[in-house]
C-alpha atoms as a PDB file:
ATOM      1  CA  ARG A   1      48.787  -7.567 -53.626  1.00  0.00           C
ATOM      2  CA  LEU A   2      51.764  -5.692 -55.065  1.00  0.00           C
ATOM      3  CA  MET A   3      52.830  -8.792 -56.916  1.00  0.00           C
ATOM      4  CA  LEU A   4      49.550  -9.179 -58.350  1.00  0.00           C
ATOM      5  CA  VAL A   5      49.583  -5.265 -59.921  1.00  0.00           C
ATOM      6  CA  LEU A   6      52.993  -5.923 -60.866  1.00  0.00           C
ATOM      7  CA  LEU A   7      51.828  -9.604 -62.730  1.00  0.00           C
ATOM      8  CA  LEU A   8      48.916  -7.442 -64.305  1.00  0.00           C
ATOM      9  CA  GLY A   9      51.274  -4.512 -65.161  1.00  0.00           C
ATOM     10  CA  LEU A  10      53.783  -7.082 -66.919  1.00  0.00           C
ATOM     11  CA  SER A  11      50.634  -9.124 -68.907  1.00  0.00           C
ATOM     12  CA  PHE A  12      49.932  -5.638 -70.507  1.00  0.00           C
ATOM     13  CA  ILE A  13      53.730  -4.867 -71.676  1.00  0.00           C
ATOM     14  CA  ILE A  14      54.681  -8.412 -73.111  1.00  0.00           C
ATOM     15  CA  ASN A  15      51.247  -8.924 -73.976  1.00  0.00           C
ATOM     16  CA  ASN A  16      50.516 -11.980 -72.734  1.00  0.00           C
ATOM     17  CA  PRO A  17      47.052 -13.336 -72.490  1.00  0.00           C
ATOM     18  CA  LEU A  18      47.559 -16.414 -70.376  1.00  0.00           C
ATOM     19  CA  LEU A  19      49.322 -14.154 -67.743  1.00  0.00           C
ATOM     20  CA  LEU A  20      46.354 -11.489 -67.685  1.00  0.00           C
ATOM     21  CA  LEU A  21      43.877 -14.469 -67.601  1.00  0.00           C
ATOM     22  CA  LEU A  22      45.892 -16.243 -64.492  1.00  0.00           C
ATOM     23  CA  ASP A  23      46.193 -12.785 -62.675  1.00  0.00           C
ATOM     24  CA  VAL A  24      42.679 -11.892 -63.236  1.00  0.00           C
ATOM     25  CA  LEU A  25      41.724 -15.173 -61.524  1.00  0.00           C
ATOM     26  CA  VAL A  26      43.678 -14.832 -58.589  1.00  0.00           C
ATOM     27  CA  LEU A  27      41.995 -11.324 -58.078  1.00  0.00           C
ATOM     28  CA  ILE A  28      38.780 -13.046 -58.570  1.00  0.00           C
ATOM     29  CA  VAL A  29      39.327 -15.481 -55.804  1.00  0.00           C
ATOM     30  CA  LEU A  30      40.952 -12.705 -53.700  1.00  0.00           C
ATOM     31  CA  GLY A  31      37.745 -10.614 -53.864  1.00  0.00           C
ATOM     32  CA  ALA A  32      35.654 -13.535 -53.108  1.00  0.00           C
ATOM     33  CA  SER A  33      37.647 -14.597 -50.377  1.00  0.00           C
ATOM     34  CA  TRP A  34      37.914 -11.159 -48.928  1.00  0.00           C
ATOM     35  CA  LEU A  35      33.955 -10.940 -49.189  1.00  0.00           C
ATOM     36  CA  TRP A  36      33.055 -14.004 -47.727  1.00  0.00           C
ATOM     37  CA  GLY A  37      35.666 -13.349 -45.092  1.00  0.00           C
ATOM     38  CA  ARG A  38      34.449 -10.031 -44.370  1.00  0.00           C
ATOM     39  CA  PHE A  39      30.297 -11.020 -44.171  1.00  0.00           C
ATOM     40  CA  CYS A  40      30.327 -14.713 -43.471  1.00  0.00           C
ATOM     41  CA  LEU A  41      28.482 -13.904 -39.784  1.00  0.00           C
ATOM     42  CA  ALA A  42      26.599 -10.902 -40.972  1.00  0.00           C
ATOM     43  CA  GLY A  43      22.882 -11.736 -40.999  1.00  0.00           C
ATOM     44  CA  VAL A  44      23.857 -15.425 -39.346  1.00  0.00           C
ATOM     45  CA  THR A  45      21.509 -15.798 -35.615  1.00  0.00           C
ATOM     46  CA  TYR A  46      21.884 -18.719 -33.420  1.00  0.00           C
ATOM     47  CA  ALA A  47      18.926 -19.937 -31.173  1.00  0.00           C
ATOM     48  CA  ARG A  48      18.645 -22.769 -28.597  1.00  0.00           C
ATOM     49  CA  ARG A  49      15.401 -24.082 -27.187  1.00  0.00           C
ATOM     50  CA  PHE A  50      14.874 -26.188 -24.631  1.00  0.00           C
ATOM     51  CA  ALA A  51      11.209 -27.802 -24.270  1.00  0.00           C
ATOM     52  CA  THR A  52      11.610 -27.507 -20.723  1.00  0.00           C
ATOM     53  CA  THR A  53      14.183 -26.305 -18.705  1.00  0.00           C
ATOM     54  CA  ARG A  54      12.903 -28.271 -15.310  1.00  0.00           C
ATOM     55  CA  PHE A  55      12.587 -31.895 -15.684  1.00  0.00           C
ATOM     56  CA  ASN A  56      13.633 -34.844 -13.127  1.00  0.00           C
ATOM     57  CA  PHE A  57      16.642 -36.932 -12.540  1.00  0.00           C
ATOM     58  CA  GLY A  58      16.539 -39.344 -15.637  1.00  0.00           C
ATOM     59  CA  GLU A  59      13.956 -37.736 -17.426  1.00  0.00           C
ATOM     60  CA  GLU A  60      14.215 -36.330 -21.064  1.00  0.00           C
ATOM     61  CA  THR A  61      13.506 -33.365 -22.814  1.00  0.00           C
ATOM     62  CA  ASP A  62      13.501 -31.903 -25.982  1.00  0.00           C
ATOM     63  CA  LEU A  63      16.264 -29.311 -27.571  1.00  0.00           C
ATOM     64  CA  TRP A  64      16.112 -27.577 -30.649  1.00  0.00           C
ATOM     65  CA  ILE A  65      18.931 -25.862 -32.242  1.00  0.00           C
ATOM     66  CA  GLU A  66      18.341 -23.378 -35.217  1.00  0.00           C
ATOM     67  CA  VAL A  67      20.650 -21.536 -37.164  1.00  0.00           C
ATOM     68  CA  VAL A  68      19.511 -19.352 -40.025  1.00  0.00           C
ATOM     69  CA  ASN A  69      21.559 -17.424 -42.758  1.00  0.00           C
ATOM     70  CA  ALA A  70      19.385 -14.233 -43.664  1.00  0.00           C
ATOM     71  CA  LYS A  71      21.724 -12.873 -46.107  1.00  0.00           C
ATOM     72  CA  PRO A  72      22.184 -13.323 -49.714  1.00  0.00           C
ATOM     73  CA  LEU A  73      25.449 -14.669 -49.522  1.00  0.00           C
ATOM     74  CA  PRO A  74      25.668 -18.682 -48.594  1.00  0.00           C
ATOM     75  CA  LEU A  75      27.921 -20.081 -45.982  1.00  0.00           C
ATOM     76  CA  THR A  76      30.137 -22.813 -47.423  1.00  0.00           C
ATOM     77  CA  TRP A  77      30.582 -23.764 -43.944  1.00  0.00           C
ATOM     78  CA  LEU A  78      29.255 -22.738 -40.079  1.00  0.00           C
ATOM     79  CA  ARG A  79      30.546 -24.064 -37.312  1.00  0.00           C
ATOM     80  CA  THR A  80      28.691 -23.593 -34.257  1.00  0.00           C
ATOM     81  CA  GLU A  81      30.364 -25.328 -30.862  1.00  0.00           C
ATOM     82  CA  ASP A  82      27.891 -24.867 -27.838  1.00  0.00           C
ATOM     83  CA  ALA A  83      28.906 -25.295 -24.012  1.00  0.00           C
ATOM     84  CA  PHE A  84      27.116 -28.095 -22.304  1.00  0.00           C
ATOM     85  CA  PRO A  85      27.580 -29.332 -18.504  1.00  0.00           C
ATOM     86  CA  ASP A  86      29.006 -32.844 -18.062  1.00  0.00           C
ATOM     87  CA  GLU A  87      25.719 -33.392 -15.862  1.00  0.00           C
ATOM     88  CA  LEU A  88      23.487 -33.175 -18.964  1.00  0.00           C
ATOM     89  CA  LYS A  89      23.726 -35.662 -21.552  1.00  0.00           C
ATOM     90  CA  VAL A  90      22.568 -35.029 -24.913  1.00  0.00           C
ATOM     91  CA  LYS A  91      21.524 -38.387 -26.614  1.00  0.00           C
ATOM     92  CA  SER A  92      22.264 -39.086 -30.236  1.00  0.00           C
ATOM     93  CA  ALA A  93      25.537 -36.596 -30.572  1.00  0.00           C
ATOM     94  CA  GLU A  94      28.801 -36.741 -29.436  1.00  0.00           C
ATOM     95  CA  LEU A  95      30.484 -33.977 -27.351  1.00  0.00           C
ATOM     96  CA  SER A  96      34.061 -33.316 -27.124  1.00  0.00           C
ATOM     97  CA  TYR A  97      35.637 -31.459 -24.079  1.00  0.00           C
ATOM     98  CA  ALA A  98      36.169 -27.729 -24.369  1.00  0.00           C
ATOM     99  CA  GLY A  99      38.126 -25.399 -22.748  1.00  0.00           C
ATOM    100  CA  HIS A 100      35.547 -24.468 -19.909  1.00  0.00           C
ATOM    101  CA  GLU A 101      36.250 -26.234 -16.585  1.00  0.00           C
ATOM    102  CA  LYS A 102      33.477 -29.044 -16.692  1.00  0.00           C
ATOM    103  CA  LYS A 103      32.036 -28.491 -19.900  1.00  0.00           C
ATOM    104  CA  GLN A 104      31.421 -30.417 -23.073  1.00  0.00           C
ATOM    105  CA  SER A 105      30.735 -29.000 -26.429  1.00  0.00           C
ATOM    106  CA  LEU A 106      27.972 -29.998 -28.580  1.00  0.00           C
ATOM    107  CA  ILE A 107      29.671 -29.245 -32.439  1.00  0.00           C
ATOM    108  CA  ASN A 108      27.540 -28.647 -35.292  1.00  0.00           C
ATOM    109  CA  LEU A 109      28.675 -28.094 -38.959  1.00  0.00           C
ATOM    110  CA  TYR A 110      26.224 -26.612 -41.443  1.00  0.00           C
ATOM    111  CA  SER A 111      26.317 -25.768 -45.075  1.00  0.00           C
ATOM    112  CA  LEU A 112      23.935 -22.906 -45.406  1.00  0.00           C
ATOM    113  CA  ARG A 113      22.150 -21.326 -48.878  1.00  0.00           C
ATOM    114  CA  TRP A 114      21.040 -17.831 -48.747  1.00  0.00           C
ATOM    115  CA  TYR A 115      18.243 -17.239 -46.804  1.00  0.00           C
ATOM    116  CA  GLU A 116      18.328 -20.913 -45.263  1.00  0.00           C
ATOM    117  CA  ARG A 117      17.462 -21.912 -41.478  1.00  0.00           C
ATOM    118  CA  VAL A 118      18.177 -24.945 -40.402  1.00  0.00           C
ATOM    119  CA  ARG A 119      16.511 -26.857 -37.136  1.00  0.00           C
ATOM    120  CA  ARG A 120      18.176 -29.828 -35.444  1.00  0.00           C
ATOM    121  CA  ARG A 121      16.667 -31.900 -32.743  1.00  0.00           C
ATOM    122  CA  TYR A 122      18.143 -33.523 -29.508  1.00  0.00           C
ATOM    123  CA  ARG A 123      16.978 -35.222 -26.594  1.00  0.00           C
ATOM    124  CA  VAL A 124      18.713 -34.282 -22.931  1.00  0.00           C
ATOM    125  CA  VAL A 125      19.073 -36.251 -20.080  1.00  0.00           C
ATOM    126  CA  GLY A 126      19.469 -35.121 -16.849  1.00  0.00           C
ATOM    127  CA  ARG A 127      22.243 -37.172 -14.989  1.00  0.00           C
ATOM    128  CA  GLN A 128      22.618 -35.691 -11.787  1.00  0.00           C
ATOM    129  CA  ARG A 129      20.594 -33.230 -10.062  1.00  0.00           C
ATOM    130  CA  GLY A 130      21.251 -29.808  -9.451  1.00  0.00           C
ATOM    131  CA  VAL A 131      20.925 -25.946 -11.501  1.00  0.00           C
ATOM    132  CA  PHE A 132      23.397 -25.932 -14.826  1.00  0.00           C
ATOM    133  CA  GLN A 133      24.099 -23.270 -17.190  1.00  0.00           C
ATOM    134  CA  VAL A 134      24.281 -24.434 -20.922  1.00  0.00           C
ATOM    135  CA  GLY A 135      26.207 -21.796 -22.646  1.00  0.00           C
ATOM    136  CA  PRO A 136      28.221 -19.533 -24.222  1.00  0.00           C
ATOM    137  CA  VAL A 137      28.011 -20.665 -27.989  1.00  0.00           C
ATOM    138  CA  SER A 138      31.006 -20.043 -30.286  1.00  0.00           C
ATOM    139  CA  VAL A 139      29.998 -19.614 -34.040  1.00  0.00           C
ATOM    140  CA  SER A 140      32.943 -19.745 -37.099  1.00  0.00           C
ATOM    141  CA  SER A 141      32.813 -19.350 -40.659  1.00  0.00           C
ATOM    142  CA  GLY A 142      35.230 -18.086 -43.427  1.00  0.00           C
ATOM    143  CA  ASP A 143      35.620 -18.457 -47.039  1.00  0.00           C
ATOM    144  CA  LEU A 144      35.080 -21.242 -49.324  1.00  0.00           C
ATOM    145  CA  PHE A 145      39.288 -21.350 -50.014  1.00  0.00           C
ATOM    146  CA  GLY A 146      40.351 -21.219 -46.222  1.00  0.00           C
ATOM    147  CA  PHE A 147      42.074 -18.282 -46.199  1.00  0.00           C
ATOM    148  CA  ARG A 148      40.155 -16.232 -43.692  1.00  0.00           C
ATOM    149  CA  LEU A 149      38.310 -17.219 -40.553  1.00  0.00           C
ATOM    150  CA  ARG A 150      35.869 -15.114 -38.747  1.00  0.00           C
ATOM    151  CA  ARG A 151      34.734 -15.990 -35.250  1.00  0.00           C
ATOM    152  CA  SER A 152      32.178 -14.967 -32.687  1.00  0.00           C
ATOM    153  CA  GLU A 153      31.451 -15.716 -29.214  1.00  0.00           C
ATOM    154  CA  MET A 154      27.722 -15.307 -28.205  1.00  0.00           C
ATOM    155  CA  ASP A 155      27.050 -15.337 -24.422  1.00  0.00           C
ATOM    156  CA  TYR A 156      23.616 -17.170 -24.755  1.00  0.00           C
ATOM    157  CA  GLN A 157      23.129 -19.128 -22.047  1.00  0.00           C
ATOM    158  CA  HIS A 158      19.797 -21.144 -20.667  1.00  0.00           C
ATOM    159  CA  THR A 159      19.671 -22.593 -17.177  1.00  0.00           C
ATOM    160  CA  VAL A 160      18.424 -25.748 -16.766  1.00  0.00           C
ATOM    161  CA  VAL A 161      17.161 -27.119 -13.018  1.00  0.00           C
ATOM    162  CA  VAL A 162      17.501 -31.088 -12.915  1.00  0.00           C
ATOM    163  CA  TYR A 163      15.342 -32.073  -9.917  1.00  0.00           C
ATOM    164  CA  PRO A 164      16.227 -35.038  -7.319  1.00  0.00           C
ATOM    165  CA  LYS A 165      15.442 -38.602  -8.006  1.00  0.00           C
ATOM    166  CA  ILE A 166      11.655 -39.370  -6.757  1.00  0.00           C
ATOM    167  CA  VAL A 167      12.294 -42.473  -4.373  1.00  0.00           C
ATOM    168  CA  PRO A 168       8.837 -43.882  -2.776  1.00  0.00           C
ATOM    169  CA  VAL A 169       8.980 -43.538   1.182  1.00  0.00           C
ATOM    170  CA  LYS A 170       8.522 -47.434   1.578  1.00  0.00           C
ATOM    171  CA  ASN A 171      11.852 -48.037  -0.098  1.00  0.00           C
ATOM    172  CA  LEU A 172      13.777 -45.727   2.134  1.00  0.00           C
ATOM    173  CA  ASN A 173      13.994 -48.230   4.875  1.00  0.00           C
ATOM    174  CA  VAL A 174      14.268 -45.561   7.732  1.00  0.00           C
ATOM    175  CA  LEU A 175      13.581 -47.850  10.562  1.00  0.00           C
END
């Protein structure tokens, strides 16, 4: 910053319009970077909704993820990492392993205009019976130039119950 002020003063002293233009452009870029870095996550909401949180082994249910940018500042990029247990399979999505034990991350990338809402739909399959926690979610964003990054961890969790597989009694061969 001190260097920019010195360059600005130097451009006035030596009467160099190109140096003045360069200095002003750098100040505009730094100001925009600061503005995006400071307010990128303000007014951003994240919601996860299951069609049902109780289903049988092997059944599928719908999952909707909704992200809203409720401010006049657009987001050039927004990344969400939602923690899912290994026992739940999210169809048509590639999950990567997270730092959580026995959890994977459903990663979504968005580019949101001002006051924009984006919904994504997935299908979830119960691969093992049990009670599972989905979440938390990590949300990160930053400026257009990559100078600043802001991250927020939301302790937003759902409990999903997968009931055991139903087997007809005649197939058990108990006798």
